[in-house]
PDB file of C-alpha atoms in Angstrom:
ATOM      1  CA  MET A   2      45.486  35.991  63.484  1.00  0.00           C
ATOM      2  CA  LYS A   3      42.138  36.117  63.561  1.00  0.00           C
ATOM      3  CA  ASN A   4      40.359  38.751  61.474  1.00  0.00           C
ATOM      4  CA  ILE A   5      36.632  39.948  61.137  1.00  0.00           C
ATOM      5  CA  VAL A   6      35.018  42.362  58.558  1.00  0.00           C
ATOM      6  CA  VAL A   7      31.939  44.559  60.558  1.00  0.00           C
ATOM      7  CA  TYR A   8      30.101  46.651  57.896  1.00  0.00           C
ATOM      8  CA  TRP A   9      26.978  48.806  57.418  1.00  0.00           C
ATOM      9  CA  SER A  10      25.762  49.279  53.547  1.00  0.00           C
ATOM     10  CA  GLY A  11      23.110  51.319  51.821  1.00  0.00           C
ATOM     11  CA  THR A  12      24.052  51.467  48.380  1.00  0.00           C
ATOM     12  CA  GLY A  13      26.155  47.781  48.064  1.00  0.00           C
ATOM     13  CA  ASN A  14      29.077  49.448  47.844  1.00  0.00           C
ATOM     14  CA  THR A  15      30.592  49.294  50.911  1.00  0.00           C
ATOM     15  CA  GLU A  16      29.472  45.785  51.034  1.00  0.00           C
ATOM     16  CA  GLY A  17      31.150  45.018  47.665  1.00  0.00           C
ATOM     17  CA  ILE A  18      34.561  46.187  49.603  1.00  0.00           C
ATOM     18  CA  ALA A  19      33.978  44.398  52.602  1.00  0.00           C
ATOM     19  CA  ASN A  20      33.714  41.144  50.349  1.00  0.00           C
ATOM     20  CA  LEU A  21      37.084  41.901  48.639  1.00  0.00           C
ATOM     21  CA  ILE A  22      38.827  42.823  52.053  1.00  0.00           C
ATOM     22  CA  ALA A  23      37.344  40.335  53.732  1.00  0.00           C
ATOM     23  CA  GLN A  24      38.402  37.794  50.934  1.00  0.00           C
ATOM     24  CA  ASP A  25      41.976  38.948  50.678  1.00  0.00           C
ATOM     25  CA  VAL A  26      42.875  38.557  54.623  1.00  0.00           C
ATOM     26  CA  ASN A  27      40.921  35.219  54.660  1.00  0.00           C
ATOM     27  CA  ALA A  28      38.669  37.619  57.834  1.00  0.00           C
ATOM     28  CA  ASP A  29      35.295  36.854  58.538  1.00  0.00           C
ATOM     29  CA  ILE A  30      32.027  39.053  57.558  1.00  0.00           C
ATOM     30  CA  LYS A  31      29.669  39.840  59.508  1.00  0.00           C
ATOM     31  CA  PHE A  32      26.985  43.282  59.126  1.00  0.00           C
ATOM     32  CA  VAL A  33      26.767  45.126  61.285  1.00  0.00           C
ATOM     33  CA  GLY A  34      23.087  44.129  62.452  1.00  0.00           C
ATOM     34  CA  ASP A  35      24.036  40.316  62.263  1.00  0.00           C
ATOM     35  CA  ALA A  36      26.997  41.449  64.540  1.00  0.00           C
ATOM     36  CA  SER A  37      27.048  41.100  68.243  1.00  0.00           C
ATOM     37  CA  ILE A  38      29.871  43.240  70.571  1.00  0.00           C
ATOM     38  CA  GLU A  39      30.912  40.158  72.122  1.00  0.00           C
ATOM     39  CA  GLU A  40      31.792  38.260  68.916  1.00  0.00           C
ATOM     40  CA  VAL A  41      33.735  40.720  67.334  1.00  0.00           C
ATOM     41  CA  LEU A  42      35.965  41.380  70.691  1.00  0.00           C
ATOM     42  CA  THR A  43      36.886  37.540  70.431  1.00  0.00           C
ATOM     43  CA  TYR A  44      38.568  38.802  67.055  1.00  0.00           C
ATOM     44  CA  ASP A  45      42.763  39.543  66.560  1.00  0.00           C
ATOM     45  CA  THR A  46      41.643  42.501  64.271  1.00  0.00           C
ATOM     46  CA  ILE A  47      38.413  44.405  64.119  1.00  0.00           C
ATOM     47  CA  ILE A  48      38.191  45.993  60.082  1.00  0.00           C
ATOM     48  CA  LEU A  49      34.824  48.302  60.381  1.00  0.00           C
ATOM     49  CA  GLY A  50      33.582  49.823  57.490  1.00  0.00           C
ATOM     50  CA  CYS A  51      30.850  52.278  56.713  1.00  0.00           C
ATOM     51  CA  PRO A  52      30.078  54.833  53.754  1.00  0.00           C
ATOM     52  CA  ALA A  53      30.393  58.234  54.395  1.00  0.00           C
ATOM     53  CA  MET A  54      26.108  59.599  55.438  1.00  0.00           C
ATOM     54  CA  GLY A  55      24.719  63.053  54.935  1.00  0.00           C
ATOM     55  CA  ALA A  56      27.195  65.923  55.958  1.00  0.00           C
ATOM     56  CA  GLU A  57      29.522  63.407  56.250  1.00  0.00           C
ATOM     57  CA  GLU A  58      29.290  61.071  58.892  1.00  0.00           C
ATOM     58  CA  LEU A  59      28.335  57.077  60.250  1.00  0.00           C
ATOM     59  CA  GLU A  60      25.390  55.713  59.798  1.00  0.00           C
ATOM     60  CA  ASP A  61      23.177  56.278  63.062  1.00  0.00           C
ATOM     61  CA  VAL A  62      20.679  53.806  63.048  1.00  0.00           C
ATOM     62  CA  LEU A  63      23.003  50.646  63.615  1.00  0.00           C
ATOM     63  CA  PHE A  64      26.379  51.269  62.517  1.00  0.00           C
ATOM     64  CA  LYS A  65      26.974  54.344  64.905  1.00  0.00           C
ATOM     65  CA  PRO A  66      25.677  53.003  67.747  1.00  0.00           C
ATOM     66  CA  PHE A  67      27.829  49.112  67.603  1.00  0.00           C
ATOM     67  CA  TYR A  68      30.795  51.468  67.050  1.00  0.00           C
ATOM     68  CA  GLU A  69      30.140  53.460  70.138  1.00  0.00           C
ATOM     69  CA  GLU A  70      29.653  50.403  72.081  1.00  0.00           C
ATOM     70  CA  LEU A  71      32.884  48.368  70.881  1.00  0.00           C
ATOM     71  CA  ILE A  72      35.242  51.377  71.162  1.00  0.00           C
ATOM     72  CA  ILE A  73      35.068  51.626  75.080  1.00  0.00           C
ATOM     73  CA  LYS A  74      35.544  48.240  75.650  1.00  0.00           C
ATOM     74  CA  VAL A  75      38.414  46.870  73.019  1.00  0.00           C
ATOM     75  CA  SER A  76      41.754  46.388  74.220  1.00  0.00           C
ATOM     76  CA  SER A  77      44.479  44.439  72.490  1.00  0.00           C
ATOM     77  CA  GLN A  78      42.387  44.386  69.268  1.00  0.00           C
ATOM     78  CA  ARG A  79      43.592  46.030  66.187  1.00  0.00           C
ATOM     79  CA  ILE A  80      41.271  48.356  64.658  1.00  0.00           C
ATOM     80  CA  PHE A  81      41.349  49.252  60.455  1.00  0.00           C
ATOM     81  CA  LEU A  82      38.685  51.264  58.922  1.00  0.00           C
ATOM     82  CA  PHE A  83      37.297  51.401  55.531  1.00  0.00           C
ATOM     83  CA  GLY A  84      34.238  53.442  53.533  1.00  0.00           C
ATOM     84  CA  SER A  85      32.938  54.259  50.652  1.00  0.00           C
ATOM     85  CA  TYR A  86      31.519  57.635  49.650  1.00  0.00           C
ATOM     86  CA  ASP A  87      29.939  59.688  46.380  1.00  0.00           C
ATOM     87  CA  TRP A  88      31.216  63.405  47.508  1.00  0.00           C
ATOM     88  CA  GLY A  89      33.401  65.552  49.725  1.00  0.00           C
ATOM     89  CA  ASP A  90      36.943  64.983  51.468  1.00  0.00           C
ATOM     90  CA  GLY A  91      36.369  62.390  53.482  1.00  0.00           C
ATOM     91  CA  GLU A  92      36.304  64.357  56.282  1.00  0.00           C
ATOM     92  CA  TRP A  93      33.687  61.641  57.917  1.00  0.00           C
ATOM     93  CA  MET A  94      36.712  58.929  57.277  1.00  0.00           C
ATOM     94  CA  ARG A  95      39.348  61.418  59.025  1.00  0.00           C
ATOM     95  CA  GLN A  96      36.552  62.283  62.216  1.00  0.00           C
ATOM     96  CA  TRP A  97      35.884  58.484  62.648  1.00  0.00           C
ATOM     97  CA  ALA A  98      40.052  57.854  62.971  1.00  0.00           C
ATOM     98  CA  ASP A  99      40.558  60.970  65.466  1.00  0.00           C
ATOM     99  CA  ASP A 100      37.592  58.982  67.342  1.00  0.00           C
ATOM    100  CA  VAL A 101      39.595  56.298  67.906  1.00  0.00           C
ATOM    101  CA  LEU A 102      42.040  57.602  68.855  1.00  0.00           C
ATOM    102  CA  ALA A 103      40.638  59.457  71.508  1.00  0.00           C
ATOM    103  CA  HIS A 104      39.393  56.613  72.964  1.00  0.00           C
ATOM    104  CA  GLY A 105      42.928  55.643  73.446  1.00  0.00           C
ATOM    105  CA  VAL A 106      42.609  52.244  70.705  1.00  0.00           C
ATOM    106  CA  THR A 107      45.577  52.163  68.569  1.00  0.00           C
ATOM    107  CA  LEU A 108      44.384  53.061  64.492  1.00  0.00           C
ATOM    108  CA  THR A 109      46.988  50.667  63.014  1.00  0.00           C
ATOM    109  CA  HIS A 110      46.639  52.003  59.671  1.00  0.00           C
ATOM    110  CA  ASP A 111      44.875  55.080  57.605  1.00  0.00           C
ATOM    111  CA  GLY A 112      42.126  54.896  57.107  1.00  0.00           C
ATOM    112  CA  LEU A 113      40.562  53.013  53.706  1.00  0.00           C
ATOM    113  CA  ILE A 114      38.455  55.258  51.308  1.00  0.00           C
ATOM    114  CA  VAL A 115      36.574  54.764  48.203  1.00  0.00           C
ATOM    115  CA  ASN A 116      34.620  56.864  45.493  1.00  0.00           C
ATOM    116  CA  GLY A 117      32.630  54.968  44.833  1.00  0.00           C
ATOM    117  CA  ASP A 118      32.031  50.701  44.381  1.00  0.00           C
ATOM    118  CA  THR A 119      35.230  48.501  43.912  1.00  0.00           C
ATOM    119  CA  SER A 120      36.061  49.568  40.839  1.00  0.00           C
ATOM    120  CA  ALA A 121      36.943  52.890  41.878  1.00  0.00           C
ATOM    121  CA  ILE A 122      39.332  51.454  44.650  1.00  0.00           C
ATOM    122  CA  ASP A 123      43.663  53.050  44.250  1.00  0.00           C
ATOM    123  CA  ASP A 124      45.138  49.596  44.135  1.00  0.00           C
ATOM    124  CA  PHE A 125      48.368  51.262  45.683  1.00  0.00           C
ATOM    125  CA  LYS A 126      46.696  51.995  48.815  1.00  0.00           C
ATOM    126  CA  TYR A 127      44.622  49.256  48.927  1.00  0.00           C
ATOM    127  CA  ASN A 128      47.385  46.608  48.426  1.00  0.00           C
ATOM    128  CA  ASP A 129      49.112  49.118  50.875  1.00  0.00           C
ATOM    129  CA  PHE A 130      45.807  49.094  52.756  1.00  0.00           C
ATOM    130  CA  ILE A 131      45.643  45.133  52.784  1.00  0.00           C
ATOM    131  CA  PHE A 132      49.317  44.160  53.512  1.00  0.00           C
ATOM    132  CA  GLU A 133      49.123  45.926  56.676  1.00  0.00           C
ATOM    133  CA  ILE A 134      46.376  43.950  58.341  1.00  0.00           C
ATOM    134  CA  ASN A 135      48.138  40.597  56.499  1.00  0.00           C
ATOM    135  CA  LYS A 136      51.168  42.032  59.117  1.00  0.00           C
TER     136      LYS A 136
END
């Protein structure tokens, strides 16, 4: 399986999580601004990371346009979502997961959300997330 992590990060929290995931699943990693749709579609597993922004939504300058173009072109790839937040209850992740499903794409696992940086990762949820990617 060929894995890629594509992420956007403003404060570095999501970038730290992206690096940890990429290391633990032997994935290539790209900042969203450095990734092309065509390249990402060559991978078997696409792991997307974006923190909650504003009123719990995806970053809308780089990440959301990339995601919107990608999701309509995904075919057999496995999709995983992750991100960080500082407040709220994870609404952005639920909405993001619903959007993936609304496009008819299989979401392989519940999104991994982290309240802060890598030190705030719930080990049980993280290990389950990594296990599913490595399946």
